[in-house]
Structures are given as C-alpha cells and as structure tokens.
Coordinates of N, CA and C in Angstrom, one line a residue:
Chain A
X1 N 54.9 76.0 -26.9 CA 55.3 74.6 -27.1 C 54.5 73.7 -26.2
X2 N 54.0 72.6 -26.7 CA 53.4 71.6 -25.9 C 54.4 70.7 -25.1
X3 N 55.6 70.7 -25.5 CA 56.6 69.9 -24.8 C 56.6 68.5 -25.3
X4 N 56.6 67.6 -24.4 CA 56.5 66.1 -24.7 C 55.1 65.7 -24.4
X5 N 54.4 65.1 -25.4 CA 53.1 64.6 -25.2 C 53.0 63.1 -25.3
X6 N 52.1 62.5 -24.6 CA 52.0 61.0 -24.6 C 50.5 60.7 -24.7
X7 N 50.2 59.7 -25.5 CA 48.8 59.1 -25.6 C 48.9 57.6 -25.7
X8 N 48.0 56.9 -25.1 CA 46.9 57.4 -24.2 C 47.4 57.6 -22.8
X9 N 46.6 58.2 -21.9 CA 47.0 58.4 -20.5 C 46.8 57.1 -19.7
X10 N 45.8 56.3 -20.0 CA 45.5 55.1 -19.4 C 45.2 54.0 -20.4
X11 N 45.6 52.7 -20.2 CA 45.3 51.7 -21.1 C 45.2 50.4 -20.3
X12 N 44.2 49.5 -20.6 CA 44.1 48.2 -20.1 C 44.2 47.2 -21.2
X13 N 45.1 46.2 -21.1 CA 45.2 45.2 -22.2 C 45.0 43.8 -21.6
X14 N 44.7 42.9 -22.4 CA 44.7 41.5 -22.0 C 46.0 40.9 -22.5
X15 N 46.5 39.9 -21.8 CA 47.7 39.2 -22.1 C 47.7 38.8 -23.6
X16 N 48.8 39.1 -24.3 CA 48.9 38.7 -25.7 C 48.5 39.8 -26.7
X17 N 47.8 40.8 -26.2 CA 47.4 41.9 -27.1 C 48.6 42.7 -27.4
X18 N 48.5 43.4 -28.5 CA 49.6 44.4 -28.9 C 49.0 45.8 -28.9
X19 N 49.9 46.7 -28.7 CA 49.5 48.1 -28.7 C 50.7 49.0 -28.9
X20 N 50.4 50.3 -29.3 CA 51.5 51.2 -29.5 C 51.3 52.4 -28.5
X21 N 52.3 52.8 -27.7 CA 52.2 54.0 -27.0 C 52.8 55.1 -27.8
X22 N 52.1 56.2 -27.9 CA 52.6 57.3 -28.7 C 53.3 58.4 -27.9
X23 N 54.3 58.9 -28.5 CA 55.1 60.0 -27.9 C 55.5 61.0 -29.0
X24 N 55.3 62.3 -28.7 CA 55.7 63.3 -29.6 C 56.3 64.5 -28.9
X25 N 57.2 65.2 -29.5 CA 57.8 66.4 -28.9 C 57.9 67.5 -30.0
X26 N 57.7 68.7 -29.6 CA 57.8 69.8 -30.5 C 58.9 70.8 -30.3
X27 N 60.0 70.3 -29.6 CA 61.1 71.1 -29.2 C 62.3 70.9 -30.2
X28 N 62.1 70.1 -31.2 CA 63.2 69.8 -32.1 C 64.4 69.1 -31.5
X29 N 64.1 68.3 -30.4 CA 65.1 67.5 -29.7 C 65.6 66.3 -30.5
X30 N 66.9 66.1 -30.6 CA 67.5 65.0 -31.3 C 67.2 63.7 -30.5
X31 N 67.3 63.7 -29.2 CA 67.3 62.5 -28.4 C 65.9 62.3 -27.8
X32 N 65.4 61.1 -27.9 CA 64.2 60.7 -27.3 C 64.3 59.4 -26.6
X33 N 63.6 59.1 -25.6 CA 63.7 57.9 -24.9 C 62.4 57.4 -24.2
X34 N 62.4 56.2 -23.8 CA 61.3 55.6 -23.1 C 61.8 55.0 -21.8
X35 N 61.0 55.2 -20.7 CA 61.3 54.6 -19.4 C 60.1 54.0 -18.9
X36 N 60.3 53.0 -18.0 CA 59.2 52.5 -17.3 C 59.5 52.7 -15.8
X37 N 58.4 53.0 -15.0 CA 58.6 53.2 -13.6 C 57.7 52.2 -12.8
X38 N 58.4 51.5 -12.0 CA 57.7 50.4 -11.2 C 58.1 50.7 -9.7
X39 N 57.1 50.4 -8.8 CA 57.4 50.6 -7.4 C 58.6 49.8 -6.9
X40 N 59.5 50.5 -6.2 CA 60.7 49.8 -5.7 C 61.8 49.6 -6.7
X41 N 61.5 49.9 -7.9 CA 62.5 49.7 -9.0 C 63.0 51.0 -9.6
X42 N 62.3 52.1 -9.3 CA 62.7 53.4 -9.9 C 62.4 53.4 -11.4
X43 N 63.0 54.3 -12.1 CA 62.8 54.5 -13.5 C 63.9 53.7 -14.2
X44 N 63.5 53.0 -15.2 CA 64.5 52.2 -16.0 C 64.3 52.5 -17.5
X45 N 65.5 52.6 -18.2 CA 65.5 53.0 -19.6 C 65.1 51.8 -20.4
X46 N 64.2 51.9 -21.4 CA 63.8 50.8 -22.2 C 64.5 50.9 -23.6
X47 N 64.3 52.0 -24.3 CA 65.0 52.2 -25.6 C 65.2 53.7 -25.7
X48 N 66.1 54.1 -26.6 CA 66.4 55.5 -26.8 C 66.8 55.7 -28.3
X49 N 66.7 56.9 -28.7 CA 67.1 57.3 -30.1 C 67.8 58.6 -30.1
X50 N 68.9 58.7 -30.9 CA 69.6 59.9 -31.0 C 69.3 60.7 -32.3
X51 N 68.4 60.2 -33.0 CA 68.0 60.9 -34.3 C 67.1 60.0 -35.1
X52 N 66.5 60.6 -36.1 CA 65.6 59.8 -37.0 C 66.4 58.7 -37.6
X53 N 65.8 57.5 -37.5 CA 66.4 56.3 -38.1 C 67.4 55.6 -37.2
X54 N 67.7 56.1 -36.0 CA 68.7 55.6 -35.1 C 68.1 55.3 -33.8
X55 N 68.1 54.0 -33.4 CA 67.6 53.6 -32.1 C 68.5 52.6 -31.4
X56 N 68.4 52.5 -30.1 CA 69.3 51.6 -29.4 C 68.6 51.1 -28.1
X57 N 69.1 50.0 -27.6 CA 68.5 49.4 -26.4 C 69.0 50.1 -25.1
X58 N 68.1 50.1 -24.1 CA 68.4 50.6 -22.8 C 68.6 49.4 -21.9
X59 N 68.2 49.5 -20.6 CA 68.4 48.5 -19.6 C 67.4 47.4 -19.7
X60 N 66.1 47.7 -20.1 CA 65.1 46.6 -20.1 C 64.4 46.6 -21.4
X61 N 65.0 46.2 -22.5 CA 64.4 46.4 -23.9 C 63.5 45.2 -24.3
X62 N 63.6 44.0 -23.6 CA 62.9 42.9 -24.0 C 61.3 43.0 -24.0
X63 N 60.7 42.7 -25.1 CA 59.2 42.8 -25.2 C 58.7 44.1 -25.8
X64 N 59.7 45.0 -26.1 CA 59.4 46.3 -26.7 C 60.1 46.6 -28.0
X65 N 59.4 47.2 -28.9 CA 60.1 47.7 -30.1 C 59.9 49.2 -30.3
X66 N 60.8 49.8 -30.9 CA 60.7 51.2 -31.2 C 61.2 51.5 -32.6
X67 N 60.8 52.6 -33.2 CA 61.3 53.1 -34.4 C 61.2 54.7 -34.4
X68 N 62.0 55.3 -35.2 CA 62.1 56.8 -35.2 C 62.2 57.2 -36.7
X69 N 61.0 57.4 -37.2 CA 60.9 57.9 -38.6 C 61.0 59.4 -38.8
X70 N 60.6 60.1 -37.7 CA 60.7 61.6 -37.8 C 61.4 62.1 -36.5
X71 N 61.8 63.3 -36.5 CA 62.4 63.9 -35.3 C 61.4 64.0 -34.2
X72 N 60.1 64.2 -34.5 CA 59.1 64.5 -33.5 C 58.5 63.3 -32.8
X73 N 58.5 62.2 -33.4 CA 57.7 61.0 -32.9 C 58.6 59.9 -32.6
X74 N 58.2 59.2 -31.5 CA 59.0 58.0 -31.0 C 58.1 57.0 -30.4
X75 N 57.3 56.2 -31.2 CA 56.4 55.3 -30.6 C 57.0 54.1 -30.0
X76 N 56.4 53.5 -29.0 CA 56.8 52.3 -28.3 C 55.8 51.2 -28.5
X77 N 56.2 50.1 -29.1 CA 55.3 49.0 -29.4 C 55.5 47.8 -28.5
X78 N 54.3 47.4 -27.9 CA 54.3 46.1 -27.2 C 53.7 45.1 -28.1
X79 N 54.5 44.1 -28.5 CA 54.1 43.1 -29.5 C 53.1 42.1 -29.0
X80 N 53.3 41.6 -27.7 CA 52.5 40.6 -27.1 C 52.5 40.9 -25.6
X81 N 51.6 41.7 -25.1 CA 51.6 42.2 -23.8 C 51.6 41.1 -22.7
X82 N 52.4 41.3 -21.7 CA 52.5 40.3 -20.5 C 52.2 41.1 -19.2
X83 N 51.6 40.4 -18.2 CA 51.4 41.1 -16.9 C 52.6 41.8 -16.4
X84 N 53.8 41.3 -16.7 CA 55.0 41.9 -16.2 C 55.3 43.3 -16.8
X85 N 54.5 43.6 -17.8 CA 54.7 44.9 -18.5 C 53.7 46.0 -17.9
X86 N 52.9 45.6 -16.9 CA 52.1 46.5 -16.2 C 53.0 47.5 -15.5
X87 N 52.9 48.8 -15.8 CA 53.8 49.8 -15.4 C 53.3 51.2 -15.8
X88 N 54.0 52.2 -15.4 CA 53.8 53.6 -15.9 C 55.0 53.9 -16.8
X89 N 54.6 54.3 -18.0 CA 55.6 54.5 -19.1 C 55.8 56.0 -19.3
X90 N 57.0 56.4 -19.3 CA 57.3 57.8 -19.6 C 58.2 58.0 -20.8
X91 N 57.9 58.9 -21.6 CA 58.7 59.3 -22.8 C 59.4 60.6 -22.4
X92 N 60.6 60.8 -22.9 CA 61.4 62.0 -22.6 C 62.3 62.4 -23.8
X93 N 62.7 63.6 -23.8 CA 63.5 64.1 -24.9 C 64.5 65.2 -24.4
X94 N 65.6 65.4 -25.1 CA 66.6 66.4 -24.8 C 67.3 66.8 -26.0
X95 N 68.0 67.9 -26.0 CA 69.0 68.3 -27.0 C 70.3 67.5 -26.8
X96 N 71.0 67.4 -27.9 CA 72.3 66.8 -27.9 C 73.4 67.8 -28.0
X97 N 73.1 69.0 -28.1 CA 74.1 70.1 -28.2 C 73.4 71.4 -27.8
X98 N 74.2 72.4 -27.5 CA 73.7 73.7 -27.1 C 73.9 73.9 -25.6
X99 N 73.5 75.1 -25.1 CA 73.8 75.4 -23.7 C 73.1 74.6 -22.7
X100 N 71.9 74.1 -23.0 CA 71.1 73.3 -22.0 C 71.0 71.9 -22.4
X101 N 72.0 71.4 -23.2 CA 71.9 70.0 -23.6 C 72.0 69.1 -22.4
X102 N 71.4 68.0 -22.5 CA 71.4 67.0 -21.4 C 70.3 67.3 -20.3
X103 N 69.6 68.4 -20.5 CA 68.5 68.6 -19.6 C 67.3 67.9 -20.3
X104 N 66.8 66.9 -19.6 CA 65.8 66.0 -20.2 C 64.4 66.4 -19.7
X105 N 63.5 66.4 -20.7 CA 62.1 66.8 -20.4 C 61.2 65.5 -20.5
X106 N 60.3 65.4 -19.6 CA 59.5 64.2 -19.6 C 58.0 64.5 -19.9
X107 N 57.4 63.5 -20.5 CA 55.9 63.6 -20.8 C 55.2 63.2 -19.5
X108 N 53.8 63.3 -19.6 CA 53.0 63.0 -18.4 C 52.8 61.6 -18.0
X109 N 53.2 60.7 -18.9 CA 53.1 59.2 -18.6 C 51.9 58.5 -19.2
X110 N 52.0 57.2 -19.4 CA 50.9 56.3 -19.7 C 50.9 55.2 -18.7
X111 N 49.7 55.1 -18.1 CA 49.6 54.0 -17.0 C 49.0 52.8 -17.7
X112 N 49.8 51.7 -17.8 CA 49.3 50.5 -18.5 C 49.1 49.4 -17.6
X113 N 48.0 48.7 -17.7 CA 47.7 47.5 -16.9 C 47.5 46.4 -17.9
X114 N 48.2 45.3 -17.7 CA 48.0 44.1 -18.5 C 47.4 43.0 -17.6
X115 N 46.2 42.5 -18.0 CA 45.5 41.5 -17.2 C 45.8 40.1 -17.7
Chain B
X1 N 78.9 49.4 -13.6 CA 77.6 50.0 -13.8 C 77.3 51.0 -12.7
X2 N 76.8 52.2 -13.2 CA 76.5 53.3 -12.3 C 75.4 52.9 -11.3
X3 N 75.5 53.1 -10.0 CA 74.4 52.9 -9.1 C 74.2 54.2 -8.3
X4 N 72.9 54.6 -8.2 CA 72.6 55.9 -7.5 C 71.7 55.6 -6.3
X5 N 72.1 56.2 -5.2 CA 71.4 56.0 -3.9 C 70.9 57.3 -3.4
X6 N 69.7 57.3 -3.0 CA 69.1 58.5 -2.4 C 68.7 58.2 -0.9
X7 N 69.2 59.1 -0.1 CA 68.9 59.0 1.4 C 68.5 60.3 1.9
X8 N 67.4 60.4 2.7 CA 66.6 59.2 3.1 C 65.6 58.9 2.1
X9 N 64.9 57.7 2.2 CA 63.9 57.3 1.3 C 62.6 58.2 1.5
X10 N 62.4 58.6 2.7 CA 61.2 59.5 3.0 C 61.7 60.4 4.1
X11 N 61.0 61.6 4.1 CA 61.4 62.7 5.0 C 60.1 63.5 5.3
X12 N 59.8 63.8 6.5 CA 58.7 64.6 6.9 C 59.2 65.7 7.8
X13 N 58.9 67.0 7.4 CA 59.3 68.1 8.1 C 58.2 69.1 8.3
X14 N 58.3 70.0 9.3 CA 57.3 71.1 9.4 C 57.6 72.2 8.5
X15 N 56.6 72.9 8.1 CA 56.7 74.0 7.2 C 57.7 75.1 7.7
X16 N 58.5 75.6 6.8 CA 59.5 76.6 7.1 C 60.9 76.1 7.4
X17 N 61.0 74.8 7.5 CA 62.3 74.2 7.8 C 63.2 74.2 6.6
X18 N 64.5 74.4 6.7 CA 65.4 74.1 5.7 C 65.8 72.7 5.7
X19 N 66.0 72.1 4.5 CA 66.3 70.6 4.5 C 67.3 70.3 3.3
X20 N 67.9 69.1 3.5 CA 68.9 68.7 2.5 C 68.5 67.2 2.1
X21 N 68.5 67.0 0.8 CA 68.3 65.7 0.3 C 69.6 65.2 -0.3
X22 N 69.9 64.0 -0.1 CA 71.2 63.4 -0.5 C 71.1 62.5 -1.7
X23 N 72.1 62.5 -2.5 CA 72.2 61.6 -3.6 C 73.7 61.2 -3.8
X24 N 74.0 59.9 -3.8 CA 75.3 59.4 -4.0 C 75.4 58.5 -5.2
X25 N 76.6 58.4 -5.8 CA 76.7 57.6 -7.0 C 78.1 56.9 -7.0
X26 N 78.2 55.8 -7.6 CA 79.4 54.9 -7.5 C 80.4 55.3 -8.6
X27 N 80.1 55.8 -9.7 CA 81.0 56.0 -10.8 C 81.1 57.5 -11.0
X28 N 82.3 58.1 -10.6 CA 82.5 59.5 -10.7 C 82.6 60.1 -12.1
X29 N 82.7 59.2 -13.1 CA 82.9 59.7 -14.5 C 81.5 60.0 -15.0
X30 N 80.8 60.9 -14.4 CA 79.5 61.3 -14.8 C 79.7 62.6 -15.7
X31 N 78.6 62.8 -16.5 CA 78.7 63.9 -17.4 C 77.9 65.1 -16.9
X32 N 76.7 64.8 -16.5 CA 75.8 65.9 -15.9 C 74.9 65.2 -14.8
X33 N 74.4 66.0 -13.9 CA 73.5 65.5 -12.9 C 72.2 66.4 -13.0
X34 N 71.1 65.7 -12.9 CA 69.8 66.4 -13.0 C 68.9 66.0 -11.8
X35 N 68.3 67.0 -11.1 CA 67.3 66.8 -10.1 C 65.9 67.0 -10.7
X36 N 65.0 66.1 -10.3 CA 63.6 66.2 -10.8 C 62.7 66.2 -9.6
X37 N 61.5 66.6 -9.8 CA 60.4 66.5 -8.9 C 59.3 65.7 -9.5
X38 N 58.7 64.8 -8.8 CA 57.5 64.1 -9.3 C 56.4 64.1 -8.3
X39 N 55.3 64.7 -8.7 CA 54.1 64.7 -7.9 C 53.3 63.4 -8.1
X40 N 52.5 63.0 -7.2 CA 51.8 61.7 -7.3 C 51.0 61.6 -8.6
X41 N 51.2 60.5 -9.3 CA 50.4 60.3 -10.5 C 50.8 61.2 -11.7
X42 N 51.9 61.9 -11.6 CA 52.3 62.9 -12.6 C 53.7 62.5 -13.2
X43 N 54.1 63.2 -14.2 CA 55.4 63.0 -14.8 C 56.5 63.7 -14.0
X44 N 57.7 63.8 -14.5 CA 58.8 64.4 -13.9 C 59.0 65.8 -14.3
X45 N 59.3 66.7 -13.4 CA 59.6 68.0 -13.7 C 61.0 68.3 -13.4
X46 N 61.8 68.8 -14.4 CA 63.2 69.2 -14.2 C 63.3 70.3 -13.2
X47 N 64.2 70.2 -12.2 CA 64.4 71.3 -11.3 C 65.7 72.0 -11.5
X48 N 66.8 71.2 -11.6 CA 68.1 71.8 -11.8 C 69.0 70.8 -12.6
X49 N 69.8 71.3 -13.4 CA 70.8 70.6 -14.2 C 72.2 71.1 -13.8
X50 N 73.1 70.2 -13.4 CA 74.5 70.6 -13.1 C 75.4 70.0 -14.1
X51 N 76.0 70.8 -14.9 CA 77.0 70.3 -15.9 C 78.2 69.8 -15.1
X52 N 79.0 68.9 -15.7 CA 80.1 68.2 -15.0 C 81.2 69.2 -14.6
X53 N 81.3 70.3 -15.3 CA 82.3 71.3 -14.9 C 81.8 72.2 -13.8
X54 N 80.6 72.1 -13.4 CA 80.0 73.0 -12.4 C 80.0 72.3 -11.0
X55 N 79.9 73.1 -10.0 CA 79.8 72.6 -8.6 C 78.4 72.8 -8.0
X56 N 77.7 73.8 -8.5 CA 76.4 74.0 -8.0 C 75.5 74.8 -8.9
X57 N 74.2 74.7 -8.7 CA 73.2 75.5 -9.5 C 72.1 75.9 -8.5
X58 N 71.6 77.1 -8.7 CA 70.5 77.6 -7.9 C 69.3 78.0 -8.7
X59 N 68.1 77.8 -8.1 CA 66.9 78.3 -8.7 C 65.9 78.5 -7.6
X60 N 65.7 79.8 -7.3 CA 64.8 80.2 -6.3 C 65.3 79.7 -4.9
X61 N 64.4 78.9 -4.3 CA 64.7 78.3 -2.9 C 65.5 77.1 -3.0
X62 N 65.9 76.6 -4.2 CA 66.6 75.4 -4.4 C 68.0 75.6 -4.8
X63 N 68.9 74.8 -4.1 CA 70.3 74.9 -4.5 C 70.8 73.4 -4.6
X64 N 71.4 73.1 -5.7 CA 72.0 71.7 -5.8 C 73.5 71.8 -6.0
X65 N 74.2 70.9 -5.3 CA 75.7 70.9 -5.4 C 76.1 69.5 -5.9
X66 N 77.3 69.5 -6.5 CA 77.9 68.3 -7.1 C 79.3 68.2 -6.7
X67 N 79.7 67.1 -6.0 CA 81.1 66.8 -5.7 C 81.4 65.5 -6.3
X68 N 82.0 65.5 -7.5 CA 82.3 64.3 -8.3 C 83.3 63.4 -7.5
X69 N 84.3 64.1 -6.9 CA 85.4 63.3 -6.2 C 84.8 62.4 -5.1
X70 N 83.8 62.9 -4.4 CA 83.2 62.1 -3.3 C 82.0 61.3 -3.8
X71 N 81.6 61.5 -5.0 CA 80.4 60.8 -5.5 C 79.1 61.2 -4.9
X72 N 79.0 62.6 -4.7 CA 77.8 63.0 -3.9 C 77.2 64.3 -4.6
X73 N 75.9 64.4 -4.4 CA 75.1 65.6 -4.8 C 74.1 65.8 -3.7
X74 N 73.9 67.1 -3.4 CA 72.8 67.4 -2.4 C 71.9 68.4 -3.0
X75 N 70.6 68.3 -2.6 CA 69.6 69.3 -3.0 C 69.1 70.0 -1.7
X76 N 69.4 71.3 -1.6 CA 69.0 72.1 -0.5 C 67.7 72.8 -0.8
X77 N 66.7 72.7 0.1 CA 65.5 73.4 -0.1 C 65.3 74.4 1.1
X78 N 65.3 75.6 0.8 CA 65.2 76.6 1.9 C 63.7 76.9 2.2
X79 N 63.4 77.2 3.5 CA 62.1 77.6 3.9 C 61.0 76.8 3.2
X80 N 61.0 75.5 3.5 CA 60.1 74.6 2.9 C 58.6 75.0 3.1
X81 N 57.8 74.6 2.0 CA 56.4 74.9 2.0 C 55.6 73.6 1.7
X82 N 54.3 73.5 2.1 CA 53.5 72.3 1.8 C 53.5 72.0 0.4
X83 N 53.6 73.0 -0.5 CA 53.6 72.7 -1.9 C 54.9 72.1 -2.4
X84 N 55.9 72.0 -1.6 CA 57.1 71.3 -1.9 C 57.0 69.8 -1.8
X85 N 55.9 69.3 -1.2 CA 55.7 67.9 -0.9 C 55.6 67.2 -2.3
X86 N 56.5 66.2 -2.5 CA 56.6 65.5 -3.7 C 57.8 64.5 -3.5
X87 N 58.0 63.7 -4.6 CA 59.2 62.8 -4.6 C 60.2 63.5 -5.4
X88 N 61.4 63.5 -4.9 CA 62.6 64.2 -5.5 C 63.6 63.1 -6.0
X89 N 63.9 63.2 -7.3 CA 64.8 62.2 -7.9 C 66.0 62.8 -8.4
X90 N 67.2 62.2 -8.2 CA 68.4 62.6 -8.9 C 68.7 61.6 -9.9
X91 N 69.4 62.1 -11.0 CA 69.7 61.2 -12.1 C 70.9 61.8 -12.8
X92 N 71.7 60.9 -13.4 CA 72.9 61.3 -14.0 C 73.2 60.6 -15.3
X93 N 73.8 61.5 -16.2 CA 74.3 61.0 -17.5 C 75.7 60.5 -17.3
X94 N 76.1 59.4 -17.9 CA 77.4 58.9 -17.8 C 78.3 59.6 -18.9
X95 N 79.6 59.4 -18.8 CA 80.5 59.9 -19.9 C 80.7 58.9 -20.9
X96 N 81.3 59.3 -22.0 CA 81.6 58.4 -23.1 C 80.4 57.7 -23.6
X97 N 80.4 56.4 -23.7 CA 79.3 55.6 -24.3 C 78.1 55.6 -23.4
X98 N 78.2 56.0 -22.2 CA 77.0 56.1 -21.3 C 76.4 57.4 -21.3
X99 N 76.8 58.3 -22.2 CA 76.2 59.6 -22.3 C 74.8 59.6 -22.7
X100 N 74.3 58.6 -23.3 CA 73.0 58.5 -23.8 C 72.1 57.8 -22.8
X101 N 72.5 57.4 -21.6 CA 71.7 56.7 -20.7 C 71.7 57.4 -19.3
X102 N 70.5 57.7 -18.9 CA 70.3 58.4 -17.7 C 70.0 57.4 -16.6
X103 N 70.7 57.4 -15.5 CA 70.5 56.5 -14.4 C 69.9 57.2 -13.2
X104 N 68.8 56.7 -12.7 CA 68.0 57.3 -11.7 C 68.3 56.7 -10.3
X105 N 68.2 57.5 -9.3 CA 68.0 57.0 -7.9 C 66.5 56.7 -7.7
X106 N 66.2 56.1 -6.6 CA 64.8 55.7 -6.3 C 64.0 56.8 -5.7
X107 N 64.6 57.9 -5.4 CA 63.9 59.1 -4.9 C 63.8 59.2 -3.4
X108 N 63.5 60.4 -3.0 CA 63.1 60.8 -1.6 C 61.8 61.3 -1.6
X109 N 60.9 60.7 -0.8 CA 59.5 61.2 -0.7 C 59.5 62.3 0.4
X110 N 59.2 63.5 0.0 CA 59.2 64.6 1.0 C 57.8 65.0 1.3
X111 N 57.5 65.2 2.6 CA 56.2 65.7 3.1 C 56.5 66.9 3.9
X112 N 55.9 68.0 3.6 CA 56.1 69.2 4.4 C 54.7 69.5 5.0
X113 N 54.7 69.5 6.3 CA 53.5 69.6 7.1 C 53.2 71.1 7.5
X114 N 51.9 71.5 7.2 CA 51.6 72.9 7.6 C 51.6 73.1 9.1

C-alpha cells in the first residue's frame, strides 16, 4: 500500500491564482480530511469527508473548496490564493469502523507559498 | 470547544534517559487519543492510539496513558536515543458530533543528545 499520497510536494503561487492540491489513499478509508499547519498555530482542520459525495467544514474552511467523487480521492481547491494561505497542507484518512478505526494516517504534505 | 495543551514545548535530554511528555485537554468527553511523531519537514507518523475505554497502550519503548477524569495523557519514552529527536503531538477525537474532528496540541520538540 502507498498509504496517503499528496501532490505536489512544493508549490509557489501568485496572489489570485487558483490551484488544486491532490490527495489519494489506497486503504479504502471512508474518512478523509485536510489540515493546514502553521508555526505557533499547530494543525487545524480545513474540511473533511465521511464518504463519497459527503463533505463538511472544519475549523478554517474559508478560501478552500473540496469535493469527494470517489472513495480514494479528496482534492483541495484554492479558488483565489492569498498570502494568508501560505502554509503546509496535510491530507489524512482513517476508517470509520473496525478494530483500528480512528487511527488517522497522514500524507507527506504540500508546502505552499503564496506571493 | 476542546483545547489541548502540551508541556513542555521543548525538551532536551541526554541519550539513555527515560522521559515523559505531557498532554492535557479541557473536555473529558473524548473518543480516542492519538500520539504522533513529526520529523522536520515531514508528515505525521502515528505512534499510539488509545481508545476511550482503554487506559494505556504500549509499543516498544513507548507507553501512552490516558486519564479522562483528570484530562491528561502522558507519553513515556524509555532509554531515549538520538533517533527519537522529533516533535511529538497529541490529538483527540471528540465524542458525538465532534467524532469527525481531530484536535491537536501544539507539540513538544524533543532533542536527544548523543
């Protein structure tokens, strides 16, 4: 299993540009989520999904869109990038049932800089 | 709203020492607690998951305990090694409607000196 994969690893955008951060998992996990990690702020939940076609907001959803058309993929879209969105973004997934449910697995992260 | 505090923020110890990292939380109605390790510039690696009905979990030199009544969890690392140097994060799932949201502490930066 590749686990949770994220692309790209690094990205530089100009203010106002749009882009999509890709996330995929091959563990057949129902739940997927996106976090951002900023110095002094820790990890904060942006959006999450409990299955295909179902998404919900986390703590800091403004400026981000998500969709979940398949179990495997959970892309994060920045519609109009702002310098405040400079951060490291992590995707994660977990089971919602079974003996190890709630053990969340993280991808390697995408380091985004918005100029 | 759940708040998670990790003390100390940074810790430096000599190799071979046993150490304890602390995590406290304000809402005892948690569902599970998970300890992670994060190396510089890397993602998070799951170390231990404690279900709400459990009091501790062990993996190798690591032992994590959970006391919901006092709102505390500890991560014990035995015979520390330089390779243990990393940031350690605790995080918890809430119960009920918060079961889908993982709340993190800000971490403890551990340095183990050879």
